[in-house]
Amino acid sequence: QLQLVESGGGLVQPGGSLRLSCAASRFLLDGYGVGWFRQAPGKEREGVSCISDSGGSTNYADSVKGRFIISRDKNTVYLQMSNLKPEDTAIYYCAASPYTAPTMSPWDYDYWGQGTQVTVSS
């Protein structure tokens, strides 16, 4: 089965930037729509951004629009995070979908990575 691995998380000050990456370790990621989700302790997992299999269509949650950019090559999907805020603190997960252009509903996704921690704090 498809295996996904996230990387790039860490501790950053408010206003700083991080770039997360999501790669398939056994199979090529092209052909799958991919989404980024995040979950803070005690809260539900929420969609952050998603991208179509070709990279031609992207969507963003209102809370990150204008600050985050999703992009991809053949086997890696990136989330460039800028002007980070404390409320962005969460574990970030990538997920792959059989739909060519999935929504940010978690029900669209079949495969999930292990997550990477992002902490925004002074």
Short mmCIF file of C-alpha atoms in Angstrom, two decimals:
data_model
loop_
_atom_site.label_atom_id
_atom_site.label_comp_id
_atom_site.label_asym_id
_atom_site.label_seq_id
_atom_site.Cartn_x
_atom_site.Cartn_y
_atom_site.Cartn_z
CA GLN A 1 0.00 0.00 0.00
CA LEU A 2 1.00 3.61 -0.45
CA GLN A 3 3.16 4.91 2.42
CA LEU A 4 3.55 8.62 3.13
CA VAL A 5 6.23 10.35 5.19
CA GLU A 6 6.06 13.98 6.35
CA SER A 7 9.07 16.07 7.32
CA GLY A 8 10.05 19.68 7.97
CA GLY A 9 8.24 20.44 11.21
CA GLY A 10 9.84 22.19 14.13
CA LEU A 11 9.78 25.18 16.47
CA VAL A 12 9.46 28.63 14.92
CA GLN A 13 8.73 32.14 16.20
CA PRO A 14 5.53 33.95 15.25
CA GLY A 15 5.96 35.50 11.83
CA GLY A 16 8.47 32.86 10.80
CA SER A 17 8.34 30.28 8.03
CA LEU A 18 8.60 26.52 7.58
CA ARG A 19 8.32 24.22 4.60
CA LEU A 20 6.74 20.82 5.10
CA SER A 21 7.19 17.98 2.65
CA CYS A 22 5.27 14.77 2.03
CA ALA A 23 6.81 11.93 0.04
CA ALA A 24 5.77 8.42 -0.93
CA SER A 25 8.34 5.88 0.20
CA ARG A 26 7.30 2.90 -1.96
CA PHE A 27 5.19 4.19 -4.86
CA LEU A 28 5.02 7.32 -6.95
CA LEU A 29 2.71 9.98 -5.58
CA ASP A 30 1.65 11.33 -8.97
CA GLY A 31 -1.86 10.14 -9.80
CA TYR A 32 -3.14 10.98 -6.31
CA GLY A 33 -4.71 14.12 -5.05
CA VAL A 34 -3.00 15.14 -1.80
CA GLY A 35 -4.18 17.12 1.20
CA TRP A 36 -2.60 18.62 4.28
CA PHE A 37 -4.45 18.41 7.60
CA ARG A 38 -3.61 19.50 11.11
CA GLN A 39 -4.73 18.56 14.60
CA ALA A 40 -4.13 20.33 17.89
CA PRO A 41 -4.61 18.52 21.23
CA GLY A 42 -8.28 18.18 22.10
CA LYS A 43 -9.44 19.44 18.70
CA GLU A 44 -10.75 17.74 15.58
CA ARG A 45 -8.51 17.24 12.59
CA GLU A 46 -9.05 20.03 10.09
CA GLY A 47 -8.20 20.46 6.45
CA VAL A 48 -5.50 23.01 5.64
CA SER A 49 -4.88 22.71 1.91
CA CYS A 50 -5.19 20.26 -0.96
CA ILE A 51 -3.86 19.87 -4.48
CA SER A 52 -5.00 17.93 -7.54
CA ASP A 53 -2.97 15.12 -9.05
CA SER A 54 -1.60 17.39 -11.77
CA GLY A 55 -1.01 20.31 -9.44
CA GLY A 56 -3.36 22.44 -11.51
CA SER A 57 -5.94 23.01 -8.80
CA THR A 58 -5.39 24.02 -5.18
CA ASN A 59 -7.58 24.93 -2.23
CA TYR A 60 -6.89 26.51 1.15
CA ALA A 61 -8.68 26.90 4.43
CA ASP A 62 -9.67 30.51 5.08
CA SER A 63 -7.43 30.58 8.14
CA VAL A 64 -4.28 30.01 6.07
CA LYS A 65 -5.17 31.65 2.76
CA GLY A 66 -2.48 34.09 1.69
CA ARG A 67 0.06 32.62 4.11
CA PHE A 68 0.47 28.98 2.98
CA ILE A 69 1.27 27.66 -0.50
CA ILE A 70 0.87 24.04 -1.59
CA SER A 71 2.85 22.66 -4.53
CA ARG A 72 4.12 19.34 -5.87
CA ASP A 73 6.48 17.50 -8.14
CA LYS A 74 6.20 13.85 -9.20
CA ASN A 75 6.72 12.29 -5.78
CA THR A 76 6.71 15.08 -3.21
CA VAL A 77 4.06 17.54 -2.06
CA TYR A 78 5.14 20.69 -0.21
CA LEU A 79 3.43 23.10 2.13
CA GLN A 80 5.26 26.42 2.36
CA MET A 81 4.10 28.10 5.56
CA SER A 82 4.78 31.81 6.06
CA ASN A 83 3.78 34.42 8.64
CA LEU A 84 3.11 31.65 11.12
CA LYS A 85 0.84 32.30 14.09
CA PRO A 86 0.58 30.54 17.46
CA GLU A 87 -2.79 29.14 16.40
CA ASP A 88 -1.00 27.24 13.61
CA THR A 89 0.57 25.01 16.26
CA ALA A 90 -0.51 21.41 15.57
CA ILE A 91 0.57 18.08 14.21
CA TYR A 92 0.44 18.31 10.42
CA TYR A 93 -0.50 15.27 8.34
CA CYS A 94 -0.45 14.67 4.62
CA ALA A 95 -2.92 12.32 2.98
CA ALA A 96 -3.43 10.84 -0.49
CA SER A 97 -6.77 10.52 -2.24
CA PRO A 98 -8.04 8.47 -5.20
CA TYR A 99 -9.88 11.56 -6.40
CA THR A 100 -8.02 13.66 -8.93
CA ALA A 101 -9.08 16.85 -7.17
CA PRO A 102 -10.14 16.01 -3.61
CA THR A 103 -11.79 18.37 -1.18
CA MET A 104 -10.53 19.09 2.32
CA SER A 105 -12.90 16.54 3.83
CA PRO A 106 -10.87 13.74 5.45
CA TRP A 107 -13.35 11.26 3.95
CA ASP A 108 -11.77 11.88 0.54
CA TYR A 109 -8.45 10.35 1.62
CA ASP A 110 -7.34 6.72 1.86
CA TYR A 111 -3.69 6.99 2.99
CA TRP A 112 -2.21 9.05 5.82
CA GLY A 113 1.28 9.90 6.98
CA GLN A 114 2.52 9.78 10.57
CA GLY A 115 2.46 13.54 11.09
CA THR A 116 5.06 16.19 11.87
CA GLN A 117 4.90 18.64 14.77
CA VAL A 118 4.77 22.38 14.10
CA THR A 119 5.08 24.66 17.13
CA VAL A 120 4.80 28.44 16.79
CA SER A 121 5.93 30.17 19.97
CA SER A 122 8.08 33.03 21.24
#
